[in-house]
Amino acid sequence: MKNMVFVLFLVAGLSFAQEGEKEKMDALRESKNHTWEGNKDLSEDKFIEAEVDYRRAIAKSDENAVAPFNLGNAYYHKETYSEAFGRFKQAGDVAIEKPTKHKAYHNMGNVFMKRKEYEKAVEAYKQALRNDPKDEETRYNLALAKEMLKKQQEQNDQNKDDEDNKDQNKDQNEDKKEGDDKEKKDEGDKGDEGDQKDEKKEDNKEGEGDQKEEQKKQPEKGDEQQEKQEQPRPNQLSKQQIQNLLEAMQNEEKKVQQKMDAQKVKGVKVKNEKDW
């Protein structure tokens, strides 16, 4: 009895599995039909219609890797790279066959190249070659991605050095500005000292002027003392009196000399000369 029950359950399980497998096969078939419609619309430049068909195909079956891959290509040609990358990744995750995985990763590498994300592009192309080592196009793209990555890193290093130099120059300029400000401040202090010195000079000049005035007054006092000294003492002639006596004596001598000269003139004989 138990064996019969077990057999019945086994038969029922097989029936459900077959029905489930049949449903999957039907869904995959419908998905492929929508994919074919999408390919047809895309060949006729009907992008919107093609996008709708591909989305229906993806919704019908998660085993159809072609639909997301073709939709990714459609987005790629429209330069909608973010959407394209998402669909290529979806195709790579769904794909079972290596050729399909290779194509998905190859195209992911192309998206990374467009974005200038060269390091990610290198990894994508490597993953593509793991699924198809003989693809020369992928190998060429990998070499190109490595070269572009090298140049990008060199440029980043150069930019970093330039930024460091810029920061260093900025610090030097700030230090120089602080030095200039300090120098200006010192000059201002010196200017204040100069003003104080000028004030001191003015004070000294005023003092010297006062001293000169005093000196001018002092000779007057000296004259008074000199006059006091030149006042005649008892039984002593003054300087002026002596001068008057000398002049009187000189006048007397002149008079005597004139008389003597007159007498000499009188004693001399005069010759009369005739005019013709």
mmCIF file of C-alpha atoms in Angstrom:
data_model
loop_
_atom_site.group_PDB
_atom_site.id
_atom_site.type_symbol
_atom_site.label_atom_id
_atom_site.label_comp_id
_atom_site.label_asym_id
_atom_site.label_seq_id
_atom_site.Cartn_x
_atom_site.Cartn_y
_atom_site.Cartn_z
ATOM 1 C CA MET A 1 0.000 0.000 0.000
ATOM 2 C CA LYS A 2 2.782 2.366 0.898
ATOM 3 C CA ASN A 3 4.591 1.546 -2.300
ATOM 4 C CA MET A 4 1.524 2.450 -4.323
ATOM 5 C CA VAL A 5 1.231 5.818 -2.587
ATOM 6 C CA PHE A 6 4.882 6.549 -3.255
ATOM 7 C CA VAL A 7 4.460 5.714 -6.934
ATOM 8 C CA LEU A 8 1.438 7.962 -7.188
ATOM 9 C CA PHE A 9 3.360 10.902 -5.671
ATOM 10 C CA LEU A 10 6.279 10.266 -8.004
ATOM 11 C CA VAL A 11 4.026 10.240 -11.046
ATOM 12 C CA ALA A 12 2.308 13.429 -9.889
ATOM 13 C CA GLY A 13 5.679 15.089 -9.343
ATOM 14 C CA LEU A 14 6.824 14.144 -12.785
ATOM 15 C CA SER A 15 3.623 15.501 -14.243
ATOM 16 C CA PHE A 16 4.054 18.845 -12.446
ATOM 17 C CA ALA A 17 7.700 19.018 -13.534
ATOM 18 C CA GLN A 18 6.757 18.336 -17.097
ATOM 19 C CA GLU A 19 4.068 20.968 -16.963
ATOM 20 C CA GLY A 20 6.508 23.458 -15.470
ATOM 21 C CA GLU A 21 9.109 22.659 -18.055
ATOM 22 C CA LYS A 22 6.487 23.005 -20.759
ATOM 23 C CA GLU A 23 5.504 26.431 -19.455
ATOM 24 C CA LYS A 24 9.139 27.534 -19.458
ATOM 25 C CA MET A 25 9.571 26.286 -22.986
ATOM 26 C CA ASP A 26 6.438 28.103 -24.106
ATOM 27 C CA ALA A 27 7.583 31.302 -22.376
ATOM 28 C CA LEU A 28 11.015 31.039 -23.954
ATOM 29 C CA ARG A 29 9.427 30.506 -27.359
ATOM 30 C CA GLU A 30 7.256 33.598 -26.940
ATOM 31 C CA SER A 31 10.272 35.550 -25.716
ATOM 32 C CA LYS A 32 12.199 34.594 -28.818
ATOM 33 C CA ASN A 33 9.262 35.657 -30.993
ATOM 34 C CA HIS A 34 9.251 39.102 -29.356
ATOM 35 C CA THR A 35 13.006 39.226 -29.860
ATOM 36 C CA TRP A 36 12.563 38.512 -33.561
ATOM 37 C CA GLU A 37 9.962 41.293 -33.791
ATOM 38 C CA GLY A 38 12.375 43.624 -32.044
ATOM 39 C CA ASN A 39 15.148 42.776 -34.479
ATOM 40 C CA LYS A 40 12.783 43.469 -37.380
ATOM 41 C CA ASP A 41 11.723 46.873 -35.958
ATOM 42 C CA LEU A 42 15.314 47.818 -35.272
ATOM 43 C CA SER A 43 16.327 46.965 -38.852
ATOM 44 C CA GLU A 44 13.609 49.378 -39.997
ATOM 45 C CA ASP A 45 14.911 52.137 -37.655
ATOM 46 C CA LYS A 46 11.878 51.801 -35.410
ATOM 47 C CA PHE A 47 13.739 52.146 -32.129
ATOM 48 C CA ILE A 48 10.703 52.697 -29.854
ATOM 49 C CA GLU A 49 8.846 49.664 -31.257
ATOM 50 C CA ALA A 50 11.998 47.571 -31.021
ATOM 51 C CA GLU A 51 12.546 48.639 -27.400
ATOM 52 C CA VAL A 52 8.989 47.574 -26.534
ATOM 53 C CA ASP A 53 9.434 44.167 -28.203
ATOM 54 C CA TYR A 54 12.733 43.490 -26.444
ATOM 55 C CA ARG A 55 11.271 44.435 -23.064
ATOM 56 C CA ARG A 56 8.348 42.027 -23.676
ATOM 57 C CA ALA A 57 10.827 39.323 -24.592
ATOM 58 C CA ILE A 58 12.791 39.905 -21.380
ATOM 59 C CA ALA A 59 9.618 39.888 -19.300
ATOM 60 C CA LYS A 60 8.451 36.591 -20.814
ATOM 61 C CA SER A 61 11.588 34.610 -20.039
ATOM 62 C CA ASP A 62 14.698 35.126 -17.939
ATOM 63 C CA GLU A 63 16.491 32.484 -19.975
ATOM 64 C CA ASN A 64 16.596 34.492 -23.189
ATOM 65 C CA ALA A 65 20.034 36.192 -23.187
ATOM 66 C CA VAL A 66 19.638 37.444 -26.762
ATOM 67 C CA ALA A 67 16.845 39.916 -25.975
ATOM 68 C CA PRO A 68 18.785 41.963 -23.350
ATOM 69 C CA PHE A 69 21.935 41.714 -25.463
ATOM 70 C CA ASN A 70 20.202 43.120 -28.571
ATOM 71 C CA LEU A 71 18.468 45.801 -26.511
ATOM 72 C CA GLY A 72 21.886 46.735 -25.084
ATOM 73 C CA ASN A 73 23.217 47.109 -28.621
ATOM 74 C CA ALA A 74 20.270 49.371 -29.493
ATOM 75 C CA TYR A 75 21.004 51.598 -26.505
ATOM 76 C CA TYR A 76 24.730 51.594 -27.320
ATOM 77 C CA HIS A 77 24.106 52.956 -30.820
ATOM 78 C CA LYS A 78 21.845 55.619 -29.300
ATOM 79 C CA GLU A 79 24.797 56.491 -26.994
ATOM 80 C CA THR A 80 22.689 55.705 -23.941
ATOM 81 C CA TYR A 81 25.638 53.943 -22.348
ATOM 82 C CA SER A 82 24.241 53.471 -18.829
ATOM 83 C CA GLU A 83 21.195 51.607 -20.148
ATOM 84 C CA ALA A 84 23.373 49.674 -22.580
ATOM 85 C CA PHE A 85 25.727 48.511 -19.834
ATOM 86 C CA GLY A 86 22.801 47.295 -17.686
ATOM 87 C CA ARG A 87 21.427 45.181 -20.536
ATOM 88 C CA PHE A 88 24.848 43.726 -21.457
ATOM 89 C CA LYS A 89 25.398 42.745 -17.830
ATOM 90 C CA GLN A 90 21.952 41.147 -17.717
ATOM 91 C CA ALA A 91 22.789 39.156 -20.843
ATOM 92 C CA GLY A 92 26.103 37.994 -19.368
ATOM 93 C CA ASP A 93 24.418 36.836 -16.160
ATOM 94 C CA VAL A 94 21.647 34.974 -18.011
ATOM 95 C CA ALA A 95 23.825 33.421 -20.719
ATOM 96 C CA ILE A 96 24.856 29.800 -20.344
ATOM 97 C CA GLU A 97 26.878 29.367 -23.537
ATOM 98 C CA LYS A 98 30.383 30.829 -23.527
ATOM 99 C CA PRO A 99 30.053 32.585 -26.923
ATOM 100 C CA THR A 100 27.109 34.604 -25.594
ATOM 101 C CA LYS A 101 28.949 35.445 -22.356
ATOM 102 C CA HIS A 102 32.002 36.474 -24.404
ATOM 103 C CA LYS A 103 29.947 38.920 -26.481
ATOM 104 C CA ALA A 104 28.265 40.386 -23.415
ATOM 105 C CA TYR A 105 31.554 41.069 -21.596
ATOM 106 C CA HIS A 106 33.187 42.358 -24.775
ATOM 107 C CA ASN A 107 30.436 44.939 -25.179
ATOM 108 C CA MET A 108 30.624 45.858 -21.487
ATOM 109 C CA GLY A 109 34.286 46.632 -22.119
ATOM 110 C CA ASN A 110 33.277 48.889 -25.005
ATOM 111 C CA VAL A 111 30.910 50.830 -22.722
ATOM 112 C CA PHE A 112 33.695 51.322 -20.188
ATOM 113 C CA MET A 113 35.958 52.599 -22.963
ATOM 114 C CA LYS A 114 33.330 55.165 -23.956
ATOM 115 C CA ARG A 115 33.148 56.312 -20.326
ATOM 116 C CA LYS A 116 36.972 56.439 -20.133
ATOM 117 C CA GLU A 117 36.805 53.929 -17.282
ATOM 118 C CA TYR A 118 39.853 52.094 -18.626
ATOM 119 C CA GLU A 119 40.583 49.993 -15.547
ATOM 120 C CA LYS A 120 37.067 48.479 -15.668
ATOM 121 C CA ALA A 121 37.387 48.040 -19.438
ATOM 122 C CA VAL A 122 40.560 45.964 -18.929
ATOM 123 C CA GLU A 123 38.748 43.630 -16.515
ATOM 124 C CA ALA A 124 35.736 43.282 -18.847
ATOM 125 C CA TYR A 125 37.914 42.362 -21.844
ATOM 126 C CA LYS A 126 39.814 39.837 -19.725
ATOM 127 C CA GLN A 127 36.521 38.235 -18.730
ATOM 128 C CA ALA A 128 35.504 38.142 -22.398
ATOM 129 C CA LEU A 129 38.760 36.383 -23.358
ATOM 130 C CA ARG A 130 38.211 33.772 -20.645
ATOM 131 C CA ASN A 131 35.084 32.753 -22.552
ATOM 132 C CA ASP A 132 36.718 33.009 -25.983
ATOM 133 C CA PRO A 133 40.551 33.236 -25.888
ATOM 134 C CA LYS A 134 40.808 33.220 -29.686
ATOM 135 C CA ASP A 135 38.909 36.472 -30.338
ATOM 136 C CA GLU A 136 41.487 38.873 -31.805
ATOM 137 C CA GLU A 137 39.183 41.879 -31.638
ATOM 138 C CA THR A 138 38.814 41.489 -27.877
ATOM 139 C CA ARG A 139 42.568 40.999 -27.523
ATOM 140 C CA TYR A 140 43.208 44.208 -29.485
ATOM 141 C CA ASN A 141 40.694 46.123 -27.359
ATOM 142 C CA LEU A 142 42.361 44.809 -24.199
ATOM 143 C CA ALA A 143 45.777 46.083 -25.343
ATOM 144 C CA LEU A 144 44.260 49.464 -26.215
ATOM 145 C CA ALA A 145 42.513 49.671 -22.829
ATOM 146 C CA LYS A 146 45.799 48.930 -21.024
ATOM 147 C CA GLU A 147 47.587 51.666 -22.998
ATOM 148 C CA MET A 148 44.846 54.204 -22.302
ATOM 149 C CA LEU A 149 44.873 53.235 -18.606
ATOM 150 C CA LYS A 150 48.636 53.847 -18.449
ATOM 151 C CA LYS A 151 48.275 57.299 -20.009
ATOM 152 C CA GLN A 152 45.377 58.117 -17.686
ATOM 153 C CA GLN A 153 47.422 57.193 -14.626
ATOM 154 C CA GLU A 154 50.363 59.281 -15.850
ATOM 155 C CA GLN A 155 48.036 62.226 -16.429
ATOM 156 C CA ASN A 156 46.531 61.797 -12.973
ATOM 157 C CA ASP A 157 50.006 61.774 -11.442
ATOM 158 C CA GLN A 158 50.893 64.908 -13.389
ATOM 159 C CA ASN A 159 47.700 66.611 -12.280
ATOM 160 C CA LYS A 160 48.447 65.632 -8.676
ATOM 161 C CA ASP A 161 51.960 67.090 -8.952
ATOM 162 C CA ASP A 162 50.548 70.266 -10.479
ATOM 163 C CA GLU A 163 48.004 70.488 -7.665
ATOM 164 C CA ASP A 164 50.728 69.965 -5.060
ATOM 165 C CA ASN A 165 52.871 72.658 -6.708
ATOM 166 C CA LYS A 166 49.862 74.954 -6.824
ATOM 167 C CA ASP A 167 49.245 74.428 -3.111
ATOM 168 C CA GLN A 168 52.944 74.967 -2.395
ATOM 169 C CA ASN A 169 52.990 78.194 -4.411
ATOM 170 C CA LYS A 170 49.842 79.286 -2.613
ATOM 171 C CA ASP A 171 51.508 78.690 0.749
ATOM 172 C CA GLN A 172 54.616 80.571 -0.395
ATOM 173 C CA ASN A 173 52.522 83.484 -1.614
ATOM 174 C CA GLU A 174 50.682 83.576 1.693
ATOM 175 C CA ASP A 175 54.000 83.541 3.570
ATOM 176 C CA LYS A 176 55.309 86.306 1.314
ATOM 177 C CA LYS A 177 52.152 88.326 1.871
ATOM 178 C CA GLU A 178 52.521 87.937 5.617
ATOM 179 C CA GLY A 179 56.162 89.035 5.308
ATOM 180 C CA ASP A 180 55.165 92.072 3.244
ATOM 181 C CA ASP A 181 52.457 92.986 5.737
ATOM 182 C CA LYS A 182 54.966 92.688 8.559
ATOM 183 C CA GLU A 183 57.476 94.787 6.626
ATOM 184 C CA LYS A 184 54.834 97.457 6.016
ATOM 185 C CA LYS A 185 53.997 97.408 9.705
ATOM 186 C CA ASP A 186 57.681 97.815 10.584
ATOM 187 C CA GLU A 187 57.935 100.699 8.140
ATOM 188 C CA GLY A 188 54.892 102.247 9.783
ATOM 189 C CA ASP A 189 56.574 101.894 13.168
ATOM 190 C CA LYS A 190 59.718 103.454 11.742
ATOM 191 C CA GLY A 191 57.585 106.248 10.362
ATOM 192 C CA ASP A 192 56.224 106.848 13.846
ATOM 193 C CA GLU A 193 59.769 106.867 15.182
ATOM 194 C CA GLY A 194 60.718 109.298 12.421
ATOM 195 C CA ASP A 195 57.847 111.553 13.431
ATOM 196 C CA GLN A 196 59.023 111.398 17.016
ATOM 197 C CA LYS A 197 62.555 112.240 15.897
ATOM 198 C CA ASP A 198 61.247 115.164 13.864
ATOM 199 C CA GLU A 199 59.348 116.367 16.889
ATOM 200 C CA LYS A 200 62.531 116.073 18.924
ATOM 201 C CA LYS A 201 64.418 118.000 16.242
ATOM 202 C CA GLU A 202 61.801 120.732 16.328
ATOM 203 C CA ASP A 203 62.080 120.839 20.102
ATOM 204 C CA ASN A 204 65.859 121.012 19.819
ATOM 205 C CA LYS A 205 65.611 123.781 17.233
ATOM 206 C CA GLU A 206 63.316 125.717 19.509
ATOM 207 C CA GLY A 207 65.754 125.162 22.344
ATOM 208 C CA GLU A 208 68.644 126.292 20.203
ATOM 209 C CA GLY A 209 66.661 129.360 19.176
ATOM 210 C CA ASP A 210 66.063 130.193 22.798
ATOM 211 C CA GLN A 211 69.750 129.716 23.530
ATOM 212 C CA LYS A 212 70.664 132.014 20.649
ATOM 213 C CA GLU A 213 68.304 134.659 21.953
ATOM 214 C CA GLU A 214 69.932 134.337 25.324
ATOM 215 C CA GLN A 215 73.366 134.585 23.700
ATOM 216 C CA LYS A 216 72.249 137.706 21.876
ATOM 217 C CA LYS A 217 71.238 139.189 25.154
ATOM 218 C CA GLN A 218 74.469 138.165 26.880
ATOM 219 C CA PRO A 219 76.776 140.381 24.744
ATOM 220 C CA GLU A 220 74.684 143.343 25.760
ATOM 221 C CA LYS A 221 75.457 142.482 29.326
ATOM 222 C CA GLY A 222 79.113 142.133 28.307
ATOM 223 C CA ASP A 223 79.058 145.599 26.736
ATOM 224 C CA GLU A 224 77.696 146.993 29.914
ATOM 225 C CA GLN A 225 80.498 145.359 31.852
ATOM 226 C CA GLN A 226 83.044 146.613 29.308
ATOM 227 C CA GLU A 227 81.706 150.116 29.551
ATOM 228 C CA LYS A 228 81.905 149.845 33.303
ATOM 229 C CA GLN A 229 85.518 148.744 32.971
ATOM 230 C CA GLU A 230 86.264 151.661 30.600
ATOM 231 C CA GLN A 231 84.935 154.250 33.007
ATOM 232 C CA PRO A 232 87.867 156.562 34.043
ATOM 233 C CA ARG A 233 89.370 155.776 37.348
ATOM 234 C CA PRO A 234 90.741 158.535 39.609
ATOM 235 C CA ASN A 235 94.013 160.026 38.179
ATOM 236 C CA GLN A 236 93.642 157.971 34.979
ATOM 237 C CA LEU A 237 92.627 159.131 31.395
ATOM 238 C CA SER A 238 89.911 157.326 29.595
ATOM 239 C CA LYS A 239 90.394 155.744 26.190
ATOM 240 C CA GLN A 240 88.416 158.480 24.467
ATOM 241 C CA GLN A 241 90.454 161.188 26.131
ATOM 242 C CA ILE A 242 93.676 159.608 24.937
ATOM 243 C CA GLN A 243 92.293 159.463 21.406
ATOM 244 C CA ASN A 244 91.367 163.156 21.474
ATOM 245 C CA LEU A 245 94.867 164.112 22.617
ATOM 246 C CA LEU A 246 96.496 162.143 19.849
ATOM 247 C CA GLU A 247 94.324 163.798 17.206
ATOM 248 C CA ALA A 248 95.197 167.249 18.614
ATOM 249 C CA MET A 249 98.883 166.483 18.480
ATOM 250 C CA GLN A 250 98.608 165.330 14.882
ATOM 251 C CA ASN A 251 96.848 168.587 13.926
ATOM 252 C CA GLU A 252 99.594 170.621 15.492
ATOM 253 C CA GLU A 253 102.217 168.696 13.603
ATOM 254 C CA LYS A 254 100.368 169.327 10.348
ATOM 255 C CA LYS A 255 100.261 173.078 11.003
ATOM 256 C CA VAL A 256 104.023 173.241 11.755
ATOM 257 C CA GLN A 257 104.776 171.302 8.597
ATOM 258 C CA GLN A 258 102.668 173.624 6.495
ATOM 259 C CA LYS A 259 104.550 176.684 7.788
ATOM 260 C CA MET A 260 107.888 175.141 7.005
ATOM 261 C CA ASP A 261 106.749 174.289 3.494
ATOM 262 C CA ALA A 262 105.577 177.901 2.944
ATOM 263 C CA GLN A 263 108.973 179.335 3.945
ATOM 264 C CA LYS A 264 110.746 176.992 1.528
ATOM 265 C CA VAL A 265 108.553 178.211 -1.298
ATOM 266 C CA LYS A 266 109.382 181.823 -0.655
ATOM 267 C CA GLY A 267 113.184 181.225 -0.887
ATOM 268 C CA VAL A 268 113.177 179.615 -4.326
ATOM 269 C CA LYS A 269 113.979 181.655 -7.548
ATOM 270 C CA VAL A 270 111.459 181.544 -10.383
ATOM 271 C CA LYS A 271 112.569 181.480 -14.070
ATOM 272 C CA ASN A 272 110.480 183.442 -16.592
ATOM 273 C CA GLU A 273 110.091 181.631 -19.842
ATOM 274 C CA LYS A 274 109.026 183.497 -22.971
ATOM 275 C CA ASP A 275 106.334 182.340 -25.249
ATOM 276 C CA TRP A 276 107.179 182.642 -28.950
#
